[in-house]
Coordinates of C-alpha atoms in Angstrom, one line a residue:
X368 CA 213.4 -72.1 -50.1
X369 CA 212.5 -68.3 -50.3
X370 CA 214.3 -65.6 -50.4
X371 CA 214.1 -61.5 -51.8
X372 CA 212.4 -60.1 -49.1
X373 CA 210.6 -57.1 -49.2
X374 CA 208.0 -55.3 -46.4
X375 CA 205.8 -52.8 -46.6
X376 CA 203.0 -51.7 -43.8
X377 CA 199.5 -51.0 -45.6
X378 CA 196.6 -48.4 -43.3
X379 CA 195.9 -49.9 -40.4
X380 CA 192.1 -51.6 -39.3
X381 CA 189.5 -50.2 -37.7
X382 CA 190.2 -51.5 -33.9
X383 CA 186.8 -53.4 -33.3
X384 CA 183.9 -53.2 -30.8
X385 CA 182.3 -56.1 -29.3
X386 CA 178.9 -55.7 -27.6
X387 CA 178.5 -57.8 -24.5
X388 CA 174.7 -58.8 -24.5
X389 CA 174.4 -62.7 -24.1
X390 CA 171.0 -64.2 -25.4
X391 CA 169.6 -67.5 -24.8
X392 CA 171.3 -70.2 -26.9
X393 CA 169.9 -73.1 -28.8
X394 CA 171.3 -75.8 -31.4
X395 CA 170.7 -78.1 -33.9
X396 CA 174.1 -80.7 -34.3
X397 CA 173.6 -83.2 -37.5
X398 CA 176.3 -85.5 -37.8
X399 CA 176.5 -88.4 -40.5
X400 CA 178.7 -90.9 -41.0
X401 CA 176.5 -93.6 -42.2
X402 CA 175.0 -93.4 -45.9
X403 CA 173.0 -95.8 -47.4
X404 CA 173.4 -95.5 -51.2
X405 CA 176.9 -93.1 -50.9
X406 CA 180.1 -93.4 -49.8
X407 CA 180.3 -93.5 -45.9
X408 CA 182.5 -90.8 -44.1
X409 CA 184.6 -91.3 -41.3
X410 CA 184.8 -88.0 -39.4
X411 CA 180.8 -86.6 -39.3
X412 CA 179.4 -88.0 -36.4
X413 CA 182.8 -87.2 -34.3
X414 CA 182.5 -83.3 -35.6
X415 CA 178.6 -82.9 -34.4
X416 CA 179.4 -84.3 -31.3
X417 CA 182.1 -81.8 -30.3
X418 CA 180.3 -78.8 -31.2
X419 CA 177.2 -80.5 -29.2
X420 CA 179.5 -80.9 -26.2
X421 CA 181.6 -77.2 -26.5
X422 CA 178.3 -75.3 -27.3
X423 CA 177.2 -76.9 -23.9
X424 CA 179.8 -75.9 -22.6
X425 CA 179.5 -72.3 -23.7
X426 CA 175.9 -72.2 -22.0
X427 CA 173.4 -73.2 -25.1
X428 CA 169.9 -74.5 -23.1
X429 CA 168.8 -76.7 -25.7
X430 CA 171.3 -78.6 -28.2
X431 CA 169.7 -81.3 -30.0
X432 CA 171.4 -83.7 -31.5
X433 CA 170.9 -86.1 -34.8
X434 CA 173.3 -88.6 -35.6
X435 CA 173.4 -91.5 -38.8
X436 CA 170.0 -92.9 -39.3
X437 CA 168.6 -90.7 -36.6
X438 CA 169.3 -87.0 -39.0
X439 CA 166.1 -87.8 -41.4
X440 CA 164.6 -85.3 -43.2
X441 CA 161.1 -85.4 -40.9
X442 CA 163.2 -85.0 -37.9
X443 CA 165.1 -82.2 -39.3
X444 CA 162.6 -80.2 -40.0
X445 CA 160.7 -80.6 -36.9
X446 CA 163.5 -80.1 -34.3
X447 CA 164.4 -77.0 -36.1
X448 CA 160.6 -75.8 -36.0
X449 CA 160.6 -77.2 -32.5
X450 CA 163.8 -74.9 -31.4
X451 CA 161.9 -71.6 -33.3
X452 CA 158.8 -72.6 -31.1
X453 CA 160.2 -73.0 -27.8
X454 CA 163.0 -69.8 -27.8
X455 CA 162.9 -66.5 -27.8
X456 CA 162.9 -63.6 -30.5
X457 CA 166.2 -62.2 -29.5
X458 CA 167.6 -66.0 -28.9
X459 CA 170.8 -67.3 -31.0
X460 CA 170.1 -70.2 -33.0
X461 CA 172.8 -72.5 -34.2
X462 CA 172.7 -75.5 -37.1
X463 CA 175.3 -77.6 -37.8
X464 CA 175.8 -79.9 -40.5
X465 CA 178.9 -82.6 -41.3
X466 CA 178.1 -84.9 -44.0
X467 CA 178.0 -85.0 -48.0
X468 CA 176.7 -82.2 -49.7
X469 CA 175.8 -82.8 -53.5
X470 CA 175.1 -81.1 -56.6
X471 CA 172.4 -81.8 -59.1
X472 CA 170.7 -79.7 -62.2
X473 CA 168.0 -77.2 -61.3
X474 CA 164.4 -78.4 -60.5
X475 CA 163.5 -75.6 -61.3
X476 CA 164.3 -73.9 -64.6
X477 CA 166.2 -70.6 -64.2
X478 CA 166.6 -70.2 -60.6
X479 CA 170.3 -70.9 -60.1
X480 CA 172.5 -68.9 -61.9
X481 CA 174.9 -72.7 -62.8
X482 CA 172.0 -74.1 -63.3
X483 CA 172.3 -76.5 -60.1
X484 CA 170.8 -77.1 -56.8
X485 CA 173.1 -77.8 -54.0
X486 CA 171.6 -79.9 -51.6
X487 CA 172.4 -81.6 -48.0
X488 CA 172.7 -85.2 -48.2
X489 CA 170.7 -87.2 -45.3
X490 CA 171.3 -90.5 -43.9
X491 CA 168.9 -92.0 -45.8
X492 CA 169.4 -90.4 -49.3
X493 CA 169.2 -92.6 -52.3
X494 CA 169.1 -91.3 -56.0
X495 CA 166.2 -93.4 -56.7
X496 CA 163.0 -93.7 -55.4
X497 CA 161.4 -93.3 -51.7
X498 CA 165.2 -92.2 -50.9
X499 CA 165.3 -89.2 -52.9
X500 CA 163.1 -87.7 -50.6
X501 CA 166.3 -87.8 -47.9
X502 CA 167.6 -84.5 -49.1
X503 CA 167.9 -80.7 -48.2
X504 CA 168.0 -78.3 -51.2
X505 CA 169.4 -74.8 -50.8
X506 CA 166.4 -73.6 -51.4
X507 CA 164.8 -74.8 -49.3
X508 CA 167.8 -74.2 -46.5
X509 CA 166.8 -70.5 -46.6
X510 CA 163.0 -71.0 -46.3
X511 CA 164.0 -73.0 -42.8
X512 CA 167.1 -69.8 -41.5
X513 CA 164.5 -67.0 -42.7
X514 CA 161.6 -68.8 -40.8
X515 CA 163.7 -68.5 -37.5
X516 CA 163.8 -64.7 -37.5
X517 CA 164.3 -62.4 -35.9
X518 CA 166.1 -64.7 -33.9
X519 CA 169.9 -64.6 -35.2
X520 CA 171.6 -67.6 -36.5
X521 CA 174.7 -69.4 -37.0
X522 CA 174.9 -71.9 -39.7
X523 CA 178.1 -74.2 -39.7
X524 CA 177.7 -76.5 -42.9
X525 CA 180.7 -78.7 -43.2
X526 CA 180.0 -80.4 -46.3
X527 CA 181.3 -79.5 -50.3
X528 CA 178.9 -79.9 -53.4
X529 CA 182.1 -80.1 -56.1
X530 CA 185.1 -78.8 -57.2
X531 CA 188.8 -79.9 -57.1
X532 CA 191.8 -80.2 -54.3
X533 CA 194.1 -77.0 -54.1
X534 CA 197.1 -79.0 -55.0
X535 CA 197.0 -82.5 -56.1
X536 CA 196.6 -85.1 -53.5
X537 CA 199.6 -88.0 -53.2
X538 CA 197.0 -91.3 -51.8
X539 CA 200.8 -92.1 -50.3
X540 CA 199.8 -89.2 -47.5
X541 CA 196.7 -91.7 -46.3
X542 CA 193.5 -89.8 -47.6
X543 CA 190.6 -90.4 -46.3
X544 CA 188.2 -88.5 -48.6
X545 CA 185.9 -85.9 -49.4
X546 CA 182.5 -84.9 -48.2
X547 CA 181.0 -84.3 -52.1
X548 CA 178.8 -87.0 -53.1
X549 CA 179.0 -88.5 -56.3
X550 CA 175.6 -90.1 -57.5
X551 CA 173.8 -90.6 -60.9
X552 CA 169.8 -88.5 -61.9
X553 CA 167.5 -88.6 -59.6
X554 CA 164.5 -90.9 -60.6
X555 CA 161.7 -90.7 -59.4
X556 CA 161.7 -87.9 -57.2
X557 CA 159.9 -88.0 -54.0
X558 CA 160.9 -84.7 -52.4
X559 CA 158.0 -82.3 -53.3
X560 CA 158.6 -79.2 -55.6
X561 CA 160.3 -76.6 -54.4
X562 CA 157.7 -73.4 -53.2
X563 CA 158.0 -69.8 -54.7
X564 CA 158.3 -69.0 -50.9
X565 CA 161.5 -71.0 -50.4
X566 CA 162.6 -69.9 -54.6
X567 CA 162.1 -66.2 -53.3
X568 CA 164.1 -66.9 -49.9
X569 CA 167.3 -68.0 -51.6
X570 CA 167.4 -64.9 -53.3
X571 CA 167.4 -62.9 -50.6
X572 CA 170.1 -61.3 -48.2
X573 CA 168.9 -62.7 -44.6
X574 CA 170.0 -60.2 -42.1
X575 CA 169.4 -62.6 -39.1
X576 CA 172.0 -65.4 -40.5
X577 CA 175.9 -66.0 -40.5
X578 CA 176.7 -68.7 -42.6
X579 CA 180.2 -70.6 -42.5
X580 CA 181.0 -72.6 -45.3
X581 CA 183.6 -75.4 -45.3
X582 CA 184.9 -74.0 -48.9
X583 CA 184.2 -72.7 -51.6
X584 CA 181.9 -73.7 -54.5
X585 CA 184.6 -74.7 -56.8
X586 CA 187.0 -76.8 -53.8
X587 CA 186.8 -80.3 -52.2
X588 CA 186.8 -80.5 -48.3
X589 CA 188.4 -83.1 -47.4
X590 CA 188.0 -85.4 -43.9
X591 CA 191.6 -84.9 -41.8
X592 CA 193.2 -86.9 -38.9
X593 CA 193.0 -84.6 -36.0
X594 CA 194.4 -85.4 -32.3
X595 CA 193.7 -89.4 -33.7
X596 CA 190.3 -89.1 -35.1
X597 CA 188.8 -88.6 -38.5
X598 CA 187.0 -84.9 -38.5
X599 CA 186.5 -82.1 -40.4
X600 CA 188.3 -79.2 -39.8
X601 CA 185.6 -76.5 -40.1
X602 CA 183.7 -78.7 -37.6
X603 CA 186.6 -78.7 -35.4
X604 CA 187.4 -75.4 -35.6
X605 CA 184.0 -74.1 -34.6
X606 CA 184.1 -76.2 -31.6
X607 CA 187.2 -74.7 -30.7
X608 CA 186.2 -71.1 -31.2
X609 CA 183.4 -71.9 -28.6
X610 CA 185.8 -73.1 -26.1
X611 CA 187.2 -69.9 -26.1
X612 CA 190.0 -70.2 -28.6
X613 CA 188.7 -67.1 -30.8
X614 CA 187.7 -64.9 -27.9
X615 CA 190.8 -62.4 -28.4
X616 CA 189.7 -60.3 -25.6
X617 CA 188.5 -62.6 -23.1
X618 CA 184.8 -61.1 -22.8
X619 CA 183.1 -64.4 -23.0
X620 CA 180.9 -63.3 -26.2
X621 CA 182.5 -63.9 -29.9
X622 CA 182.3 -60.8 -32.5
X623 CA 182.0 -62.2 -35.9
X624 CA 185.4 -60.6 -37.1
X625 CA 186.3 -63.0 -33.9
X626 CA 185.1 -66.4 -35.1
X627 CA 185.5 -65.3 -38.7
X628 CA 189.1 -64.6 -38.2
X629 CA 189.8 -67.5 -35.5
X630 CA 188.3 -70.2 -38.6
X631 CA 189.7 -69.1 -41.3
X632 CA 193.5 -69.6 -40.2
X633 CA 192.6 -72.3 -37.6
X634 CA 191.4 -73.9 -40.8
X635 CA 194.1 -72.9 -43.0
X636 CA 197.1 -73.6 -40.4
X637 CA 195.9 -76.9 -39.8
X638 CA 195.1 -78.2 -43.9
X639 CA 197.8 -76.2 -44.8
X640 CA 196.5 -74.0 -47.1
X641 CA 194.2 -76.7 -48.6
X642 CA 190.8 -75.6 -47.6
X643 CA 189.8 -71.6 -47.6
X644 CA 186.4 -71.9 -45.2
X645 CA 183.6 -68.9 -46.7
X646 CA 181.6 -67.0 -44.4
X647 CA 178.7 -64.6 -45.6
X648 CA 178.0 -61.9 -45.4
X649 CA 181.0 -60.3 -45.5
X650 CA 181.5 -57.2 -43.1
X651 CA 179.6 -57.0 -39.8
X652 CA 182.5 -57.7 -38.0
X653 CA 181.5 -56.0 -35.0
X654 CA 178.2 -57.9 -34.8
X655 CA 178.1 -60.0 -31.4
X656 CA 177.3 -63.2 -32.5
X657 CA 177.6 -66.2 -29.9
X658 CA 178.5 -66.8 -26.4
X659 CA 182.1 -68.6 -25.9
X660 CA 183.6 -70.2 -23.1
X661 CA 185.8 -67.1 -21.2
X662 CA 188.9 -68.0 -21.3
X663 CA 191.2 -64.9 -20.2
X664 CA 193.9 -63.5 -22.1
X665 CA 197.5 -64.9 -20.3
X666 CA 201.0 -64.7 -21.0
X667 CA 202.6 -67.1 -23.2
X668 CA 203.5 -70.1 -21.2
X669 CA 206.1 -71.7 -24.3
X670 CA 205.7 -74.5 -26.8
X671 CA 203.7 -77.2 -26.0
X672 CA 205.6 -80.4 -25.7
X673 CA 205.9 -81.9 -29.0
X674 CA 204.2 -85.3 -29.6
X675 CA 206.4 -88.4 -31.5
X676 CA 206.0 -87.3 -35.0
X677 CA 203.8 -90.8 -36.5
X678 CA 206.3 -92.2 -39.8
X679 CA 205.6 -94.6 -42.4
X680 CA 208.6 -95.8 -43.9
X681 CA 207.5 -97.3 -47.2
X682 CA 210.9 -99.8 -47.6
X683 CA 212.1 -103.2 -46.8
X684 CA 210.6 -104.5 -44.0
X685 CA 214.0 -105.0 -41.8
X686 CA 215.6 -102.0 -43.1
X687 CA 212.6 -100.0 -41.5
X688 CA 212.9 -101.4 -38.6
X689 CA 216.5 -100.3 -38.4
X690 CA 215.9 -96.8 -39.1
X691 CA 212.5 -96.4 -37.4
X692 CA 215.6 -97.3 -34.3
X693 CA 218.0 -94.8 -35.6
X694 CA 215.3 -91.8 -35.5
X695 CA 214.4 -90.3 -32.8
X696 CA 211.3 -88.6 -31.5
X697 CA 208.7 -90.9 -33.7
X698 CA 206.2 -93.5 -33.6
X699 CA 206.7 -95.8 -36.6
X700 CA 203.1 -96.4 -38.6
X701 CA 202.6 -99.6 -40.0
X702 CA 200.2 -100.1 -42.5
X703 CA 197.5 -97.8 -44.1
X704 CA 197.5 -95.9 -40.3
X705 CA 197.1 -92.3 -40.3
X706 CA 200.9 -90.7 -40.1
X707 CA 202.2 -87.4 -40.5
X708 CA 205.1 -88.1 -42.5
X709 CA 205.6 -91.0 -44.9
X710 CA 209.3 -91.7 -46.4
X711 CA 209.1 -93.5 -49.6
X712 CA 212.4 -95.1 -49.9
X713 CA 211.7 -96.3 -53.9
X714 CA 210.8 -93.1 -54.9
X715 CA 213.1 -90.6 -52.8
X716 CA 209.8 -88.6 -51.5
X717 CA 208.7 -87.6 -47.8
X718 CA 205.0 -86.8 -48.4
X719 CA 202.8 -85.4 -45.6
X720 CA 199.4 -86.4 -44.0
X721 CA 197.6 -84.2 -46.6
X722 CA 199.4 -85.5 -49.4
X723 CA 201.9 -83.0 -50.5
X724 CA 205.4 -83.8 -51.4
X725 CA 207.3 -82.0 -48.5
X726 CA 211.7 -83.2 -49.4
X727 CA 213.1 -85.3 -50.9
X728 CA 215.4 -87.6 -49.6
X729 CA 217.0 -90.8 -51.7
X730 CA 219.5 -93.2 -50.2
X731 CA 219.2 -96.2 -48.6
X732 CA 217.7 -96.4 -45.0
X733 CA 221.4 -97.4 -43.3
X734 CA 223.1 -94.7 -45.0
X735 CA 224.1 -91.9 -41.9
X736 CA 223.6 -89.5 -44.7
X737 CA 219.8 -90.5 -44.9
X738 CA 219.0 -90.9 -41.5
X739 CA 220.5 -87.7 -40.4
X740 CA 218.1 -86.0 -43.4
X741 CA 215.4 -87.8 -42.0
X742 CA 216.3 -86.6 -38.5
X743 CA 215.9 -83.3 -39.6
X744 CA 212.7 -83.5 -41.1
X745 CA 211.3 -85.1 -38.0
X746 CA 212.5 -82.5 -36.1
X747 CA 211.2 -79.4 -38.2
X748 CA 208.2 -81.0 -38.3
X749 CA 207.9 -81.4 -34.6
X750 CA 208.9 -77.5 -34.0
X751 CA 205.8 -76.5 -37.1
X752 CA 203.5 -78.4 -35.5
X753 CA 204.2 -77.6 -32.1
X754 CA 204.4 -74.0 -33.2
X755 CA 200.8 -74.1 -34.5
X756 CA 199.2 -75.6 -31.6
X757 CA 201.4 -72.7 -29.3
X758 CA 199.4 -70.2 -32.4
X759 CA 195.7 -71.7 -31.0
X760 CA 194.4 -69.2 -28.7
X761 CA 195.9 -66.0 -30.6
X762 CA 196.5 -66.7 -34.6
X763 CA 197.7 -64.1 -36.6
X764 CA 195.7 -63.9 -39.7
X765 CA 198.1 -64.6 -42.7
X766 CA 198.2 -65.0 -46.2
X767 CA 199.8 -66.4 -49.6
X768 CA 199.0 -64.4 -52.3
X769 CA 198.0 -64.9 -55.0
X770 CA 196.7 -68.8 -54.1
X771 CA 198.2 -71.7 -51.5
X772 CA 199.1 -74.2 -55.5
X773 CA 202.4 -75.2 -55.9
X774 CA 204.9 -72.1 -56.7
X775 CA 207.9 -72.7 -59.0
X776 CA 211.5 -71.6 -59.4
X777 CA 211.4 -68.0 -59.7
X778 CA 207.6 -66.7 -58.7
X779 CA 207.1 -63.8 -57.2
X780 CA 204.7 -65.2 -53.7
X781 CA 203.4 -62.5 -51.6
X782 CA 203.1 -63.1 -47.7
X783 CA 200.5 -61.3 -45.7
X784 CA 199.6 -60.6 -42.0
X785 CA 197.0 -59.3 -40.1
X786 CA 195.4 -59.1 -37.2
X787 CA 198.2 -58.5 -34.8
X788 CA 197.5 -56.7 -31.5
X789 CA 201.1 -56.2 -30.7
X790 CA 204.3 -54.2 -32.3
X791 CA 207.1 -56.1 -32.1
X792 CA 207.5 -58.4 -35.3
X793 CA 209.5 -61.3 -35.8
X794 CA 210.0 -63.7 -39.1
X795 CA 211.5 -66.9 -39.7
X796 CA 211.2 -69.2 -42.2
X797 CA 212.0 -73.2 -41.9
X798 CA 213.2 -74.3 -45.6
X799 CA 212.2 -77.8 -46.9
X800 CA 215.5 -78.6 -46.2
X801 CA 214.9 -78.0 -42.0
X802 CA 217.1 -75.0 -42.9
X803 CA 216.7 -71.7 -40.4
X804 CA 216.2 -68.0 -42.3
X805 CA 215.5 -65.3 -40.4
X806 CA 214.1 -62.8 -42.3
X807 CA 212.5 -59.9 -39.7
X808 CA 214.0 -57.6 -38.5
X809 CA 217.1 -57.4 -40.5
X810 CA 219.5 -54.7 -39.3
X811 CA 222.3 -52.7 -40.5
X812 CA 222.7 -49.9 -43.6
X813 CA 219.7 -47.8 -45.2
X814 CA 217.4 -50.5 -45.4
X815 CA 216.9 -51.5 -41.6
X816 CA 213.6 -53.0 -40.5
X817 CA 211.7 -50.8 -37.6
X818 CA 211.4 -53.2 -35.0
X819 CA 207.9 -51.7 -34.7
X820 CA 205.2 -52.4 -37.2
X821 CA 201.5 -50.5 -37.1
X822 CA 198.6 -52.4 -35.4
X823 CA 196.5 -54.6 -37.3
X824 CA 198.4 -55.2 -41.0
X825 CA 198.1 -56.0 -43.3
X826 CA 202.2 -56.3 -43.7
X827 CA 203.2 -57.5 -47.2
X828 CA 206.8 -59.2 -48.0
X829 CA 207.3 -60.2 -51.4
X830 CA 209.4 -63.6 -52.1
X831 CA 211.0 -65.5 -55.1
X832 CA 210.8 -69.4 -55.3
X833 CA 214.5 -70.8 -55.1
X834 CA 215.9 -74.1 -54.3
X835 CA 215.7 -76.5 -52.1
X836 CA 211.7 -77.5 -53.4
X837 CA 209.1 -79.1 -51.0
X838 CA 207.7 -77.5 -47.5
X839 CA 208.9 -74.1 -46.4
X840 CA 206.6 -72.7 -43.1
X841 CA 206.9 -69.1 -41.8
X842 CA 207.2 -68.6 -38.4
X843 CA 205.5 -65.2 -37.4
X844 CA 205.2 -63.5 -33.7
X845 CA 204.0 -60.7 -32.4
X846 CA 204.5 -59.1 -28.9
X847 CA 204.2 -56.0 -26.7
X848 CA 208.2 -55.5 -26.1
X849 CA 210.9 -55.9 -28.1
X850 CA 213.0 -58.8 -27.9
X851 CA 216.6 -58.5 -29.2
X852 CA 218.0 -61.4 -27.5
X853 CA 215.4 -63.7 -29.3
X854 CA 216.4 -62.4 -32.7
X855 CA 220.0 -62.5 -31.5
X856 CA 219.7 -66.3 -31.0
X857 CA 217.7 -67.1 -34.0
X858 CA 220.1 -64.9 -36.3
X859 CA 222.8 -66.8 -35.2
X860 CA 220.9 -70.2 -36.2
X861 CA 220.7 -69.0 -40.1
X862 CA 221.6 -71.3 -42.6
X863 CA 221.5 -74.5 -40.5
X864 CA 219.0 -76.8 -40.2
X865 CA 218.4 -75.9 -36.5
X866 CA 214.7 -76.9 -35.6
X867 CA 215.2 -78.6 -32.3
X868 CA 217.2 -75.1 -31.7
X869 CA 215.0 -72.8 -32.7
X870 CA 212.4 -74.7 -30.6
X871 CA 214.2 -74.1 -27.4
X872 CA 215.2 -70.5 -28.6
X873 CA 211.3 -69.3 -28.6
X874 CA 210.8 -71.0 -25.7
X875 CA 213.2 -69.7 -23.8
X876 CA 212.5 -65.8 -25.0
X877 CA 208.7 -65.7 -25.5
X878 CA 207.3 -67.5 -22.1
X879 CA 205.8 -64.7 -19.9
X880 CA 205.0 -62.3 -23.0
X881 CA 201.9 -61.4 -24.5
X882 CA 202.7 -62.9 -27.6
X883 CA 201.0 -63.7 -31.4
X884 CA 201.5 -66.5 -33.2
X885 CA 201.1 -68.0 -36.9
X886 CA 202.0 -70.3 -39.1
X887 CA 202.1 -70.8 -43.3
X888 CA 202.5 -73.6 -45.0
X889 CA 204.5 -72.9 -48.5
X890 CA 204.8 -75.5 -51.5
X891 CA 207.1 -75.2 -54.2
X892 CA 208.5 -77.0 -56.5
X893 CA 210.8 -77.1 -60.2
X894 CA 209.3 -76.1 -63.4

């Protein structure tokens, strides 16, 4: 639970320009799921065809695709030289990559600054002998992006070298992995020595290139059920920005401060807070970059309907039968199934599909008590996830500072936003407990919130950690009028646990508005 609110406005953004000039379009899609000396992945092949098929969509003439066996390092390099050869100088190139990335010490001495290469892990790879040659070192990587200049370039690697999980992963949740490959030396090396061409391209700034990272060097990116497949959410949110979903102004054409913005909390919203995607370079935000989908700017047409939240109820066999009857607004999961919530009965704990401990609940599963805990879990599930996929086509841009970890009784979390084209502000927060606060505006004395904020944040509000310990999510909307009947409703839902409510409330009050929408995960727990 939070609570000890503070906000405070910070100078507004620049308000961004976005050129209109669409080039040809051209791609290069590797998927792989399929390794022959690594651990297979589950989610590759489904992410490289989905970008194939939206950057289709968006009007690319050439999109190659390389899936499994098919993505070897001879046929890399040619249908990339191949796509240089046949466009044009002012054409936009894309590259896409889903697989394992690994990390290995330098081959040569003194040109990392860790003292490792990071490489791109083909179908084919194997750490020993003609294998080894099924590889793609950074190096390399910028030898191939500088080569297609001056055409520009988009490079979407969905991969991770090394690192560790932003909070510790419960296997309860269902994980299905990472995409860092672990692997012994190399022996035997038959990939030839890197060239001081390719040494002296890593080191430089390539003006031509946008590259989107799936995290950071020193984090995991893990695979993810999404809509009932395995993917990765980079992957998926690129091919969602392409089909429109980060074209804020409906122009047809994405600005990098577009994209940039619409994968970073697409990302973030859906691995709740586990994975922070990179993009380089920084700035250049009003750099026209690709061509989208159009999809115009409408009026908010309410939540979505809400699918059956998926369960696994880790008890006896009849008594989760029973409750799996008592709850409603589910689809039990049986087995090692993806779910979004799993009860473990033993142990008290509802852990999520990304393996964080989200409330605890102890009892036994015919206890009234339990199931109508459970009941309310399921419920303010059903209202965060529909809330996010209502937050799709216009995400507000928010934060948790100083990290997404696990915060304990009594931290200090900030909360930012950003990004927000309208004025009117509203805050809510669900507590682990399905509990309603609402938190902006408050009204009445000295300390009244303005029920206008300044375009573009970033808007800070300061919280302490307090009991109850698990989930919280922040609810945050912007729109172009104010809406006092809406915060009249969800003020009088404080203190209950209210999620089927609240879900009707926003609803009812934000169809027809121009409205903004985001959603933040928050994990806390004892000390």
């Amino acid at each position: 639970m939070i609570r000890s609110f503070l906000l405070f406005p910070l100078a507004a953004a620049v308000t961004l320009t976005v050129g209109t000039a669409r080039a040809e379009m051209a791609a290069l899609v590797i998927g792989i799921d399929a390794y022959r000396a690594v651990t297979p992945l589950q989610g590759a092949v489904n992410d490289a065809r989905d970008i194939a098929d939206a950057l289709k969509t968006a009007g690319a003439g050439t999109v190659r695709l390389l899936l499994d066996g098919d993505a070897t390092r001879g046929a890399v390099l040619k249908e990339w030289n191949g796509l240089i050869a046949a466009t044009a100088p002012d054409a936009t190139l894309v590259l896409s990559y889903a697989g394992h990335g690994g990390q290995e010490p330098e081959r040569v001495p003194g040109s990392e600054a860790d003292g490792k290469d990071e490489v791109l892990l083909l179908a084919g790879f194997a750490p020993k002998g003609p294998g080894t040659a099924e590889r793609i070192t950074d190096d390399e990587l910028a030898l191939m992006l500088k080569a297609a200049a001056p055409r520009r370039v988009i490079f979407v690697a969905d991969a991770c070298h090394s690192g560790t999980m932003t909070r510790a992963v419960d296997p309860r949740g269902g994980h299905l992995g990472t995409r860092a490959a672990t692997y012994g030396p190399i022996e035997d090396d038959a990939l030839p020595p890197p060239t001081p061409a390719a040494l002296a391209a890593k080191k430089e700034e390539l003006p031509n290139v946008t590259f989107f990272a799936a995290v950071p060097e020193d984090e995991l990116a893990p695979e993810v059920m999404i809509d009932g497949h395995p993917r990765g959410a980079l992957s998926w949110a690129f091919a969602r920005a392409l089909r429109g979903g980060a074209d804020r102004n409906g122009d047809g054409v994405l600005s990098k401060k577009e994209l940039e913005s619409f994968i970073r909390e697409t990302v973030r919203m859906k691995m709740e807070g586990r994975q922070h995607p990179q993009v380089r370079p920084a700035g250049r935000g009003d750099d026209a970059l690709i061509q989208a989908t159009p999809v115009p700017v409408a009026p908010f047409p309410g939540l979505p309907d809400g699918a059956p939240v998926s369960l696994r109820i880790l008890a006896e066999e009849e008594d989760a039968r029973r409750l799996a009857a008592a709850l409603t607004g589910i689809t039990p999961v049986t087995g090692d199934g993806p779910a979004l919530l799993t009860w473990d009965q033993r142990r008290g704990e509802v852990i999520s599909e990304n393996g964080d401990m989200v409330a605890g609940v102890k009892g036994n599963p015919t206890d009234p008590a339990v199931i109508r805990r459970l009941q309310q879990i399921v419920d303010r599930w059903s209202l965060v996830e529909r809330a996010k996929a209502a937050a799709g086509p216009r995400p507000l841009s928010l934060s948790l500072l100083p990290d997404d970890r696990i915060h304990h009784q009594g931290d200090k979390v900030t909360f930012a936003m950003a990004g927000n084209q309208g004025r009117y502000f509203t805050l809510i927060d669900l507590a682990a407990d399905g509990s309603v606060a609402f938190l902006y505006p408050r009204a009445g004395g000295p300390d009244s919130d303005p029920l206008q904020i300044p375009r573009n944040g970033p808007y800070r509000l300061l919280f302490t950690v307090q009991p109850p310990f698990g989930a919280d999510h922040f609810i945050a909307i912007t729109t172009t009028q104010p809406l006092p009947a809406l915060h009249a409703d969800l003020l009088a839902l404080e203190g209950r646990s209210a999620a089927a409510q609240v879900a009707r409330v926003l609803s009812r009050h934000l169809t027809g508005q121009m409205v903004e929408l985001g959603v933040h995960g928050v994990y806390t727990g004892p000390r």
